[in-house]
């Protein structure tokens, strides 16, 4: 296949503009740095990847802004930095200094991008500036194609509220997310591979500048495309994709179960707030523990709640509440990292970028026949 097209300038203007638009990435625009020490609900460290490097590259303007004047015009039709002169710049400046923020450098295409928030209360930890980034995230998402988040934020802050030191009270965001659709990132998969084959694959944008992307967690065919790319081009060893492609790639039931569990967790939390006023409350649940409190629920993850609670979906309160809840779309986030993170980690005492205290990795049969060097 030819890699050049000398007569491209001779095409009709409308056709050239259409081609430029088709080359633009559909990205996940992160507002903040991901937590490198805790992804997928466990201290996994992405197999030794510094995730923020990918975040910063993904936040830059796309390649088309640097090709020619015409391509730059197309790239900027519906895009720009989050902090600008239109719409929500004041609000952004007001809340951007929360502890993990990248908001001042994030490029967003309103027609193509999804706005993602990695933050949740425990992640901000000692760097907490006591700011609530959820209004920022939802305001930015309203300018784009949707809102994406991790399950921890959905279960904790969105469901139970955020403590605001300035007001000395919990800020509840029920109404902000009412009747919305949220893309919930159930798993994060970081693939270390060179940029050239990544761009040629089309899995990370036609020009390789779609470094963070979301895939429907139940789309087996699409997940298998990433698996095939990793098997052929991924750098070794890489614990994070190894785990995902071994356990989750070819199955979909886990994603449906987790999405249902998240909904049940929301229902239970709402139940404790209104149960005394619910008519015929005894029939709202097909199964529930004999002794439960709002405090015990807040300490449980979604799958634990689902194990003990089963809503009666024919009950009027359950029907009405489910209708008002945000619609959950389970997603998998794939991240392309072109840096040799494993080599860099070795300098700091890691063995091939993998923490070998993780016994399960060494015990499993390698997915495509590679062995961990001794």
mmCIF file of C-alpha atoms in Angstrom:
data_model
loop_
_atom_site.group_PDB
_atom_site.id
_atom_site.type_symbol
_atom_site.label_atom_id
_atom_site.label_comp_id
_atom_site.label_asym_id
_atom_site.label_seq_id
_atom_site.Cartn_x
_atom_site.Cartn_y
_atom_site.Cartn_z
ATOM 1 C CA UNK A 1 0.000 0.000 0.000
ATOM 2 C CA UNK A 2 1.329 3.443 -0.920
ATOM 3 C CA UNK A 3 2.308 5.661 1.993
ATOM 4 C CA UNK A 4 2.110 8.909 0.010
ATOM 5 C CA UNK A 5 -0.590 10.619 -2.070
ATOM 6 C CA UNK A 6 1.027 13.472 -4.054
ATOM 7 C CA UNK A 7 -2.229 14.473 -5.763
ATOM 8 C CA UNK A 8 -4.143 14.958 -2.509
ATOM 9 C CA UNK A 9 -4.106 18.801 -2.899
ATOM 10 C CA UNK A 10 -5.906 18.402 -6.236
ATOM 11 C CA UNK A 11 -8.960 16.780 -4.642
ATOM 12 C CA UNK A 12 -12.097 18.905 -4.210
ATOM 13 C CA UNK A 13 -12.006 20.935 -1.007
ATOM 14 C CA UNK A 14 -15.024 19.170 0.498
ATOM 15 C CA UNK A 15 -13.399 15.777 -0.020
ATOM 16 C CA UNK A 16 -10.088 16.900 1.501
ATOM 17 C CA UNK A 17 -11.860 18.259 4.566
ATOM 18 C CA UNK A 18 -13.808 15.015 4.969
ATOM 19 C CA UNK A 19 -10.586 12.992 4.829
ATOM 20 C CA UNK A 20 -8.957 15.227 7.443
ATOM 21 C CA UNK A 21 -11.968 14.808 9.726
ATOM 22 C CA UNK A 22 -11.834 11.018 9.401
ATOM 23 C CA UNK A 23 -8.216 11.129 10.597
ATOM 24 C CA UNK A 24 -9.058 12.896 13.860
ATOM 25 C CA UNK A 25 -8.841 10.770 17.022
ATOM 26 C CA UNK A 26 -11.766 9.881 19.275
ATOM 27 C CA UNK A 27 -10.004 10.147 22.598
ATOM 28 C CA UNK A 28 -10.596 9.754 26.295
ATOM 29 C CA UNK A 29 -9.680 13.179 27.643
ATOM 30 C CA UNK A 30 -8.431 12.716 31.194
ATOM 31 C CA UNK A 31 -8.899 15.574 33.632
ATOM 32 C CA UNK A 32 -6.360 14.161 36.045
ATOM 33 C CA UNK A 33 -3.522 11.718 36.562
ATOM 34 C CA UNK A 34 -4.398 8.038 36.974
ATOM 35 C CA UNK A 35 -3.424 6.237 40.167
ATOM 36 C CA UNK A 36 -0.327 4.223 39.261
ATOM 37 C CA UNK A 37 -0.407 2.263 42.503
ATOM 38 C CA UNK A 38 -3.987 1.059 42.431
ATOM 39 C CA UNK A 39 -5.798 0.117 39.237
ATOM 40 C CA UNK A 40 -8.521 -2.446 38.734
ATOM 41 C CA UNK A 41 -9.116 -2.441 42.481
ATOM 42 C CA UNK A 42 -5.749 -3.881 43.424
ATOM 43 C CA UNK A 43 -2.190 -2.695 43.994
ATOM 44 C CA UNK A 44 -1.021 -3.772 40.574
ATOM 45 C CA UNK A 45 1.087 -0.840 39.364
ATOM 46 C CA UNK A 46 0.315 -1.584 35.707
ATOM 47 C CA UNK A 47 3.306 -3.904 35.484
ATOM 48 C CA UNK A 48 5.675 -1.012 36.077
ATOM 49 C CA UNK A 49 4.138 1.692 33.871
ATOM 50 C CA UNK A 50 4.209 5.381 34.694
ATOM 51 C CA UNK A 51 0.667 6.037 33.525
ATOM 52 C CA UNK A 52 0.955 9.815 33.668
ATOM 53 C CA UNK A 53 3.340 9.821 30.697
ATOM 54 C CA UNK A 54 0.559 8.470 28.499
ATOM 55 C CA UNK A 55 -1.933 10.888 30.058
ATOM 56 C CA UNK A 56 0.187 13.910 29.149
ATOM 57 C CA UNK A 57 0.770 12.749 25.574
ATOM 58 C CA UNK A 58 -2.917 11.989 25.156
ATOM 59 C CA UNK A 59 -3.805 15.475 26.400
ATOM 60 C CA UNK A 60 -1.848 17.225 23.630
ATOM 61 C CA UNK A 61 -3.468 18.543 20.435
ATOM 62 C CA UNK A 62 -3.763 15.817 17.751
ATOM 63 C CA UNK A 63 -1.220 15.236 15.000
ATOM 64 C CA UNK A 64 -3.382 17.039 12.429
ATOM 65 C CA UNK A 65 -2.714 20.364 14.152
ATOM 66 C CA UNK A 66 0.891 20.068 12.943
ATOM 67 C CA UNK A 67 0.452 18.875 9.333
ATOM 68 C CA UNK A 68 -0.649 21.971 7.422
ATOM 69 C CA UNK A 69 -2.913 24.995 7.727
ATOM 70 C CA UNK A 70 -5.956 23.177 6.330
ATOM 71 C CA UNK A 71 -5.609 20.155 8.625
ATOM 72 C CA UNK A 72 -5.066 22.464 11.607
ATOM 73 C CA UNK A 73 -8.257 24.336 10.758
ATOM 74 C CA UNK A 74 -10.192 21.049 10.698
ATOM 75 C CA UNK A 75 -8.651 19.844 13.971
ATOM 76 C CA UNK A 76 -9.706 23.053 15.711
ATOM 77 C CA UNK A 77 -13.282 23.164 14.386
ATOM 78 C CA UNK A 78 -14.787 21.811 17.598
ATOM 79 C CA UNK A 79 -11.766 21.513 19.868
ATOM 80 C CA UNK A 80 -9.425 23.355 22.162
ATOM 81 C CA UNK A 81 -7.963 23.358 25.654
ATOM 82 C CA UNK A 82 -10.444 23.042 28.499
ATOM 83 C CA UNK A 83 -9.361 26.370 29.942
ATOM 84 C CA UNK A 84 -10.259 28.888 27.256
ATOM 85 C CA UNK A 85 -12.541 31.855 26.728
ATOM 86 C CA UNK A 86 -15.754 29.996 26.000
ATOM 87 C CA UNK A 87 -18.186 28.474 28.408
ATOM 88 C CA UNK A 88 -16.686 27.117 31.597
ATOM 89 C CA UNK A 89 -13.244 28.667 31.949
ATOM 90 C CA UNK A 90 -14.093 30.400 35.237
ATOM 91 C CA UNK A 91 -15.533 27.227 36.747
ATOM 92 C CA UNK A 92 -12.482 25.281 35.648
ATOM 93 C CA UNK A 93 -10.083 27.717 37.225
ATOM 94 C CA UNK A 94 -12.097 27.583 40.409
ATOM 95 C CA UNK A 95 -11.813 23.821 40.909
ATOM 96 C CA UNK A 96 -8.813 22.743 38.853
ATOM 97 C CA UNK A 97 -6.267 22.569 41.710
ATOM 98 C CA UNK A 98 -7.639 19.349 43.196
ATOM 99 C CA UNK A 99 -4.752 17.096 44.111
ATOM 100 C CA UNK A 100 -4.425 15.072 40.904
ATOM 101 C CA UNK A 101 -5.483 17.649 38.330
ATOM 102 C CA UNK A 102 -4.252 17.812 34.735
ATOM 103 C CA UNK A 103 -7.066 20.118 33.675
ATOM 104 C CA UNK A 104 -4.840 22.991 32.590
ATOM 105 C CA UNK A 105 -3.290 20.980 29.746
ATOM 106 C CA UNK A 106 -6.181 18.851 28.482
ATOM 107 C CA UNK A 107 -7.266 19.163 24.841
ATOM 108 C CA UNK A 108 -10.895 18.201 24.180
ATOM 109 C CA UNK A 109 -12.749 17.729 20.905
ATOM 110 C CA UNK A 110 -16.422 18.310 21.682
ATOM 111 C CA UNK A 111 -17.603 16.188 18.743
ATOM 112 C CA UNK A 112 -15.381 13.174 19.380
ATOM 113 C CA UNK A 113 -13.958 12.946 22.910
ATOM 114 C CA UNK A 114 -15.169 11.535 26.205
ATOM 115 C CA UNK A 115 -14.096 13.292 29.426
ATOM 116 C CA UNK A 116 -12.689 10.942 32.072
ATOM 117 C CA UNK A 117 -12.081 11.477 35.797
ATOM 118 C CA UNK A 118 -9.651 9.192 37.642
ATOM 119 C CA UNK A 119 -10.109 10.966 40.973
ATOM 120 C CA UNK A 120 -11.900 9.618 43.988
ATOM 121 C CA UNK A 121 -11.587 10.603 47.638
ATOM 122 C CA UNK A 122 -9.056 8.036 48.821
ATOM 123 C CA UNK A 123 -6.869 8.467 45.754
ATOM 124 C CA UNK A 124 -6.446 12.192 46.346
ATOM 125 C CA UNK A 125 -5.214 11.250 49.819
ATOM 126 C CA UNK A 126 -2.547 13.470 51.376
ATOM 127 C CA UNK A 127 -2.581 15.775 48.338
ATOM 128 C CA UNK A 128 -6.244 16.635 48.817
ATOM 129 C CA UNK A 129 -6.860 20.336 48.282
ATOM 130 C CA UNK A 130 -10.398 19.889 49.657
ATOM 131 C CA UNK A 131 -11.884 20.638 46.267
ATOM 132 C CA UNK A 132 -14.739 18.717 44.704
ATOM 133 C CA UNK A 133 -13.858 17.995 41.041
ATOM 134 C CA UNK A 134 -17.164 16.351 40.136
ATOM 135 C CA UNK A 135 -18.909 19.564 38.935
ATOM 136 C CA UNK A 136 -15.834 20.301 36.795
ATOM 137 C CA UNK A 137 -15.895 16.809 35.307
ATOM 138 C CA UNK A 138 -19.605 16.903 34.495
ATOM 139 C CA UNK A 139 -19.390 20.453 33.111
ATOM 140 C CA UNK A 140 -16.511 19.447 30.846
ATOM 141 C CA UNK A 141 -18.313 16.246 29.813
ATOM 142 C CA UNK A 142 -21.348 18.310 28.827
ATOM 143 C CA UNK A 143 -19.138 19.985 26.224
ATOM 144 C CA UNK A 144 -17.960 16.634 24.892
ATOM 145 C CA UNK A 145 -19.454 13.267 23.959
ATOM 146 C CA UNK A 146 -19.874 11.825 27.421
ATOM 147 C CA UNK A 147 -18.572 11.254 30.927
ATOM 148 C CA UNK A 148 -16.304 8.379 31.927
ATOM 149 C CA UNK A 149 -15.215 7.337 35.418
ATOM 150 C CA UNK A 150 -13.834 4.524 37.529
ATOM 151 C CA UNK A 151 -16.061 2.269 39.623
ATOM 152 C CA UNK A 152 -14.566 3.634 42.868
ATOM 153 C CA UNK A 153 -15.888 7.124 42.101
ATOM 154 C CA UNK A 154 -19.312 5.755 41.173
ATOM 155 C CA UNK A 155 -19.651 3.666 44.343
ATOM 156 C CA UNK A 156 -18.207 6.203 46.779
ATOM 157 C CA UNK A 157 -18.383 9.890 45.902
ATOM 158 C CA UNK A 158 -21.220 9.922 43.352
ATOM 159 C CA UNK A 159 -23.339 7.573 45.413
ATOM 160 C CA UNK A 160 -22.591 8.737 48.945
ATOM 161 C CA UNK A 161 -21.435 12.332 48.500
ATOM 162 C CA UNK A 162 -18.205 14.325 48.739
ATOM 163 C CA UNK A 163 -17.023 16.085 51.885
ATOM 164 C CA UNK A 164 -16.484 19.796 51.220
ATOM 165 C CA UNK A 165 -14.202 21.414 53.824
ATOM 166 C CA UNK A 166 -15.202 24.897 52.750
ATOM 167 C CA UNK A 167 -18.867 24.250 53.477
ATOM 168 C CA UNK A 168 -18.181 21.697 56.223
ATOM 169 C CA UNK A 169 -20.802 19.374 54.789
ATOM 170 C CA UNK A 170 -21.316 16.522 52.370
ATOM 171 C CA UNK A 171 -22.051 17.596 48.811
ATOM 172 C CA UNK A 172 -24.501 15.248 47.126
ATOM 173 C CA UNK A 173 -24.456 14.879 43.347
ATOM 174 C CA UNK A 174 -27.625 12.831 42.853
ATOM 175 C CA UNK A 175 -29.313 15.445 40.718
ATOM 176 C CA UNK A 176 -26.214 16.132 38.604
ATOM 177 C CA UNK A 177 -26.116 12.545 37.349
ATOM 178 C CA UNK A 178 -29.855 11.888 37.306
ATOM 179 C CA UNK A 179 -31.005 10.347 33.995
ATOM 180 C CA UNK A 180 -27.485 10.520 32.533
ATOM 181 C CA UNK A 181 -25.395 7.819 30.881
ATOM 182 C CA UNK A 182 -22.045 7.130 32.526
ATOM 183 C CA UNK A 183 -19.248 5.157 30.899
ATOM 184 C CA UNK A 184 -17.901 3.133 33.811
ATOM 185 C CA UNK A 185 -14.350 1.885 33.412
ATOM 186 C CA UNK A 186 -14.320 -1.615 34.917
ATOM 187 C CA UNK A 187 -10.773 -2.514 33.837
ATOM 188 C CA UNK A 188 -7.677 -0.602 32.737
ATOM 189 C CA UNK A 189 -5.281 -2.318 30.315
ATOM 190 C CA UNK A 190 -1.926 -0.716 29.531
ATOM 191 C CA UNK A 191 -0.140 -2.074 26.464
ATOM 192 C CA UNK A 192 3.556 -1.261 26.005
ATOM 193 C CA UNK A 193 4.313 -1.253 22.279
ATOM 194 C CA UNK A 194 6.049 0.851 19.588
ATOM 195 C CA UNK A 195 4.079 3.706 18.048
ATOM 196 C CA UNK A 196 4.432 2.647 14.384
ATOM 197 C CA UNK A 197 2.580 -0.705 14.580
ATOM 198 C CA UNK A 198 0.049 0.878 16.947
ATOM 199 C CA UNK A 199 -0.781 3.540 14.360
ATOM 200 C CA UNK A 200 -0.903 0.966 11.559
ATOM 201 C CA UNK A 201 -3.305 -1.204 13.561
ATOM 202 C CA UNK A 202 -5.912 1.560 13.804
ATOM 203 C CA UNK A 203 -6.652 0.510 17.393
ATOM 204 C CA UNK A 204 -5.183 3.733 18.772
ATOM 205 C CA UNK A 205 -6.414 6.123 16.091
ATOM 206 C CA UNK A 206 -5.428 6.286 12.443
ATOM 207 C CA UNK A 207 -2.363 8.367 13.348
ATOM 208 C CA UNK A 208 -1.549 6.759 16.691
ATOM 209 C CA UNK A 209 -2.645 9.792 18.722
ATOM 210 C CA UNK A 210 -5.627 8.065 20.331
ATOM 211 C CA UNK A 211 -3.473 6.736 23.147
ATOM 212 C CA UNK A 212 -6.328 6.224 25.583
ATOM 213 C CA UNK A 213 -9.527 4.649 24.326
ATOM 214 C CA UNK A 214 -12.639 2.975 25.718
ATOM 215 C CA UNK A 215 -14.127 -0.276 24.436
ATOM 216 C CA UNK A 216 -17.474 -1.778 25.375
ATOM 217 C CA UNK A 217 -16.660 -4.412 27.989
ATOM 218 C CA UNK A 218 -19.016 -6.874 26.265
ATOM 219 C CA UNK A 219 -17.525 -6.410 22.774
ATOM 220 C CA UNK A 220 -15.549 -9.649 22.510
ATOM 221 C CA UNK A 221 -14.452 -9.087 18.916
ATOM 222 C CA UNK A 222 -12.972 -5.678 19.687
ATOM 223 C CA UNK A 223 -11.212 -6.914 22.816
ATOM 224 C CA UNK A 224 -9.701 -9.749 20.816
ATOM 225 C CA UNK A 225 -8.248 -7.229 18.363
ATOM 226 C CA UNK A 226 -6.318 -5.626 21.209
ATOM 227 C CA UNK A 227 -5.281 -9.056 22.410
ATOM 228 C CA UNK A 228 -3.888 -9.939 18.967
ATOM 229 C CA UNK A 229 -2.026 -6.629 18.797
ATOM 230 C CA UNK A 230 -0.502 -7.192 22.240
ATOM 231 C CA UNK A 231 0.568 -10.732 21.372
ATOM 232 C CA UNK A 232 2.329 -9.517 18.229
ATOM 233 C CA UNK A 233 3.770 -6.166 19.298
ATOM 234 C CA UNK A 234 3.583 -5.877 23.082
ATOM 235 C CA UNK A 235 6.802 -5.592 25.046
ATOM 236 C CA UNK A 236 7.536 -8.333 27.558
ATOM 237 C CA UNK A 237 6.891 -8.948 30.344
ATOM 238 C CA UNK A 238 3.693 -6.997 30.937
ATOM 239 C CA UNK A 239 1.658 -8.181 33.897
ATOM 240 C CA UNK A 240 -1.354 -5.919 33.474
ATOM 241 C CA UNK A 241 -2.464 -6.999 29.942
ATOM 242 C CA UNK A 242 -1.420 -10.573 30.729
ATOM 243 C CA UNK A 243 -3.955 -10.668 33.547
ATOM 244 C CA UNK A 244 -6.713 -9.068 31.524
ATOM 245 C CA UNK A 245 -6.351 -11.177 28.390
ATOM 246 C CA UNK A 246 -6.059 -14.343 30.471
ATOM 247 C CA UNK A 247 -9.084 -13.732 32.693
ATOM 248 C CA UNK A 248 -11.450 -11.207 31.119
ATOM 249 C CA UNK A 249 -11.015 -10.749 27.379
ATOM 250 C CA UNK A 250 -13.098 -13.610 25.969
ATOM 251 C CA UNK A 251 -15.851 -13.561 28.585
ATOM 252 C CA UNK A 252 -18.627 -10.991 28.965
ATOM 253 C CA UNK A 253 -20.617 -12.263 31.928
ATOM 254 C CA UNK A 254 -18.271 -10.582 34.421
ATOM 255 C CA UNK A 255 -18.976 -7.143 32.904
ATOM 256 C CA UNK A 256 -22.735 -7.621 33.044
ATOM 257 C CA UNK A 257 -22.489 -8.889 36.640
ATOM 258 C CA UNK A 258 -20.409 -5.913 37.728
ATOM 259 C CA UNK A 259 -22.723 -3.403 36.041
ATOM 260 C CA UNK A 260 -25.699 -5.012 37.788
ATOM 261 C CA UNK A 261 -23.799 -4.940 41.085
ATOM 262 C CA UNK A 262 -23.133 -1.214 40.720
ATOM 263 C CA UNK A 263 -26.836 -0.583 40.168
ATOM 264 C CA UNK A 264 -27.731 -2.682 43.217
ATOM 265 C CA UNK A 265 -25.236 -0.758 45.346
ATOM 266 C CA UNK A 266 -26.915 2.499 44.316
ATOM 267 C CA UNK A 267 -30.371 1.117 45.075
ATOM 268 C CA UNK A 268 -29.340 -0.055 48.543
ATOM 269 C CA UNK A 269 -27.742 3.292 49.376
ATOM 270 C CA UNK A 270 -30.921 5.102 48.293
ATOM 271 C CA UNK A 271 -33.005 2.636 50.266
ATOM 272 C CA UNK A 272 -31.428 3.538 53.592
ATOM 273 C CA UNK A 273 -32.197 7.211 52.976
ATOM 274 C CA UNK A 274 -35.915 6.777 52.218
ATOM 275 C CA UNK A 275 -37.032 3.366 53.486
ATOM 276 C CA UNK A 276 -39.251 4.744 56.264
ATOM 277 C CA UNK A 277 -41.368 6.565 53.686
ATOM 278 C CA UNK A 278 -41.614 3.735 51.126
ATOM 279 C CA UNK A 279 -45.022 2.095 50.811
ATOM 280 C CA UNK A 280 -45.067 -1.695 51.166
ATOM 281 C CA UNK A 281 -41.352 -1.588 51.975
ATOM 282 C CA UNK A 282 -41.254 -5.225 53.079
ATOM 283 C CA UNK A 283 -41.581 -6.408 49.461
ATOM 284 C CA UNK A 284 -38.968 -4.093 47.912
ATOM 285 C CA UNK A 285 -36.269 -6.757 48.220
ATOM 286 C CA UNK A 286 -36.335 -10.413 47.302
ATOM 287 C CA UNK A 287 -33.261 -10.928 49.452
ATOM 288 C CA UNK A 288 -31.633 -8.762 52.101
ATOM 289 C CA UNK A 289 -29.560 -9.387 55.236
ATOM 290 C CA UNK A 290 -31.340 -9.433 58.572
ATOM 291 C CA UNK A 291 -29.057 -6.854 60.136
ATOM 292 C CA UNK A 292 -27.671 -4.149 57.880
ATOM 293 C CA UNK A 293 -26.979 -0.461 58.232
ATOM 294 C CA UNK A 294 -25.913 2.389 55.999
ATOM 295 C CA UNK A 295 -22.488 2.192 57.621
ATOM 296 C CA UNK A 296 -21.961 -1.458 56.709
ATOM 297 C CA UNK A 297 -22.989 -0.792 53.109
ATOM 298 C CA UNK A 298 -20.488 2.043 52.715
ATOM 299 C CA UNK A 299 -17.706 -0.368 53.701
ATOM 300 C CA UNK A 300 -18.698 -2.988 51.099
ATOM 301 C CA UNK A 301 -17.821 -3.055 47.420
ATOM 302 C CA UNK A 302 -20.531 -3.463 44.799
ATOM 303 C CA UNK A 303 -20.102 -7.210 44.305
ATOM 304 C CA UNK A 304 -20.395 -7.804 48.063
ATOM 305 C CA UNK A 305 -23.637 -5.827 48.156
ATOM 306 C CA UNK A 306 -25.021 -7.783 45.196
ATOM 307 C CA UNK A 307 -24.270 -11.031 47.004
ATOM 308 C CA UNK A 308 -26.525 -10.084 49.924
ATOM 309 C CA UNK A 309 -29.208 -7.927 48.301
ATOM 310 C CA UNK A 310 -31.609 -8.720 45.446
ATOM 311 C CA UNK A 311 -34.096 -6.008 44.454
ATOM 312 C CA UNK A 312 -37.683 -6.794 43.511
ATOM 313 C CA UNK A 313 -37.790 -5.061 40.149
ATOM 314 C CA UNK A 314 -41.594 -5.123 40.112
ATOM 315 C CA UNK A 315 -41.834 -3.027 43.283
ATOM 316 C CA UNK A 316 -42.968 0.562 42.504
ATOM 317 C CA UNK A 317 -40.131 2.201 44.470
ATOM 318 C CA UNK A 318 -37.505 0.011 42.774
ATOM 319 C CA UNK A 319 -38.975 0.773 39.338
ATOM 320 C CA UNK A 320 -39.026 4.529 39.926
ATOM 321 C CA UNK A 321 -35.555 4.624 41.458
ATOM 322 C CA UNK A 322 -33.974 2.551 38.690
ATOM 323 C CA UNK A 323 -35.462 4.904 36.108
ATOM 324 C CA UNK A 324 -33.817 7.909 37.769
ATOM 325 C CA UNK A 325 -30.414 6.299 38.279
ATOM 326 C CA UNK A 326 -27.619 7.032 35.800
ATOM 327 C CA UNK A 327 -27.449 4.468 33.016
ATOM 328 C CA UNK A 328 -24.266 2.436 33.358
ATOM 329 C CA UNK A 329 -22.288 1.370 30.283
ATOM 330 C CA UNK A 330 -19.483 -1.027 31.305
ATOM 331 C CA UNK A 331 -16.225 -0.226 29.510
ATOM 332 C CA UNK A 332 -12.588 -1.335 29.322
ATOM 333 C CA UNK A 333 -9.916 1.347 29.018
ATOM 334 C CA UNK A 334 -6.953 0.511 26.762
ATOM 335 C CA UNK A 335 -3.852 2.677 27.113
ATOM 336 C CA UNK A 336 -0.898 2.708 24.703
ATOM 337 C CA UNK A 337 2.472 3.411 26.319
ATOM 338 C CA UNK A 338 5.411 3.738 23.912
ATOM 339 C CA UNK A 339 7.985 4.229 26.683
ATOM 340 C CA UNK A 340 10.202 1.395 27.903
ATOM 341 C CA UNK A 341 8.818 1.666 31.430
ATOM 342 C CA UNK A 342 10.150 -1.768 32.356
ATOM 343 C CA UNK A 343 13.695 -0.796 31.475
ATOM 344 C CA UNK A 344 13.375 2.380 33.507
ATOM 345 C CA UNK A 345 11.967 0.467 36.469
ATOM 346 C CA UNK A 346 14.904 -1.939 36.378
ATOM 347 C CA UNK A 347 17.161 0.976 37.215
ATOM 348 C CA UNK A 348 15.190 1.366 40.422
ATOM 349 C CA UNK A 349 15.463 -2.278 41.439
ATOM 350 C CA UNK A 350 12.496 -3.858 39.684
ATOM 351 C CA UNK A 351 13.070 -7.119 37.831
ATOM 352 C CA UNK A 352 11.885 -6.600 34.241
ATOM 353 C CA UNK A 353 9.253 -4.175 35.448
ATOM 354 C CA UNK A 354 7.312 -6.883 37.307
ATOM 355 C CA UNK A 355 6.889 -7.101 41.052
ATOM 356 C CA UNK A 356 7.778 -10.729 41.689
ATOM 357 C CA UNK A 357 6.031 -10.753 45.034
ATOM 358 C CA UNK A 358 2.995 -11.373 42.844
ATOM 359 C CA UNK A 359 3.238 -15.178 42.962
ATOM 360 C CA UNK A 360 0.307 -15.753 40.631
ATOM 361 C CA UNK A 361 2.168 -14.278 37.666
ATOM 362 C CA UNK A 362 5.126 -16.643 37.871
ATOM 363 C CA UNK A 363 2.900 -19.676 38.419
ATOM 364 C CA UNK A 364 0.668 -19.244 35.367
ATOM 365 C CA UNK A 365 1.465 -20.589 31.936
ATOM 366 C CA UNK A 366 2.559 -17.709 29.678
ATOM 367 C CA UNK A 367 -0.217 -16.659 27.328
ATOM 368 C CA UNK A 368 1.753 -16.843 24.081
ATOM 369 C CA UNK A 369 4.698 -18.956 25.066
ATOM 370 C CA UNK A 370 7.150 -16.409 26.449
ATOM 371 C CA UNK A 371 9.067 -17.086 29.650
ATOM 372 C CA UNK A 372 9.981 -14.596 32.325
ATOM 373 C CA UNK A 373 13.763 -14.158 32.191
ATOM 374 C CA UNK A 374 15.598 -15.384 35.273
#
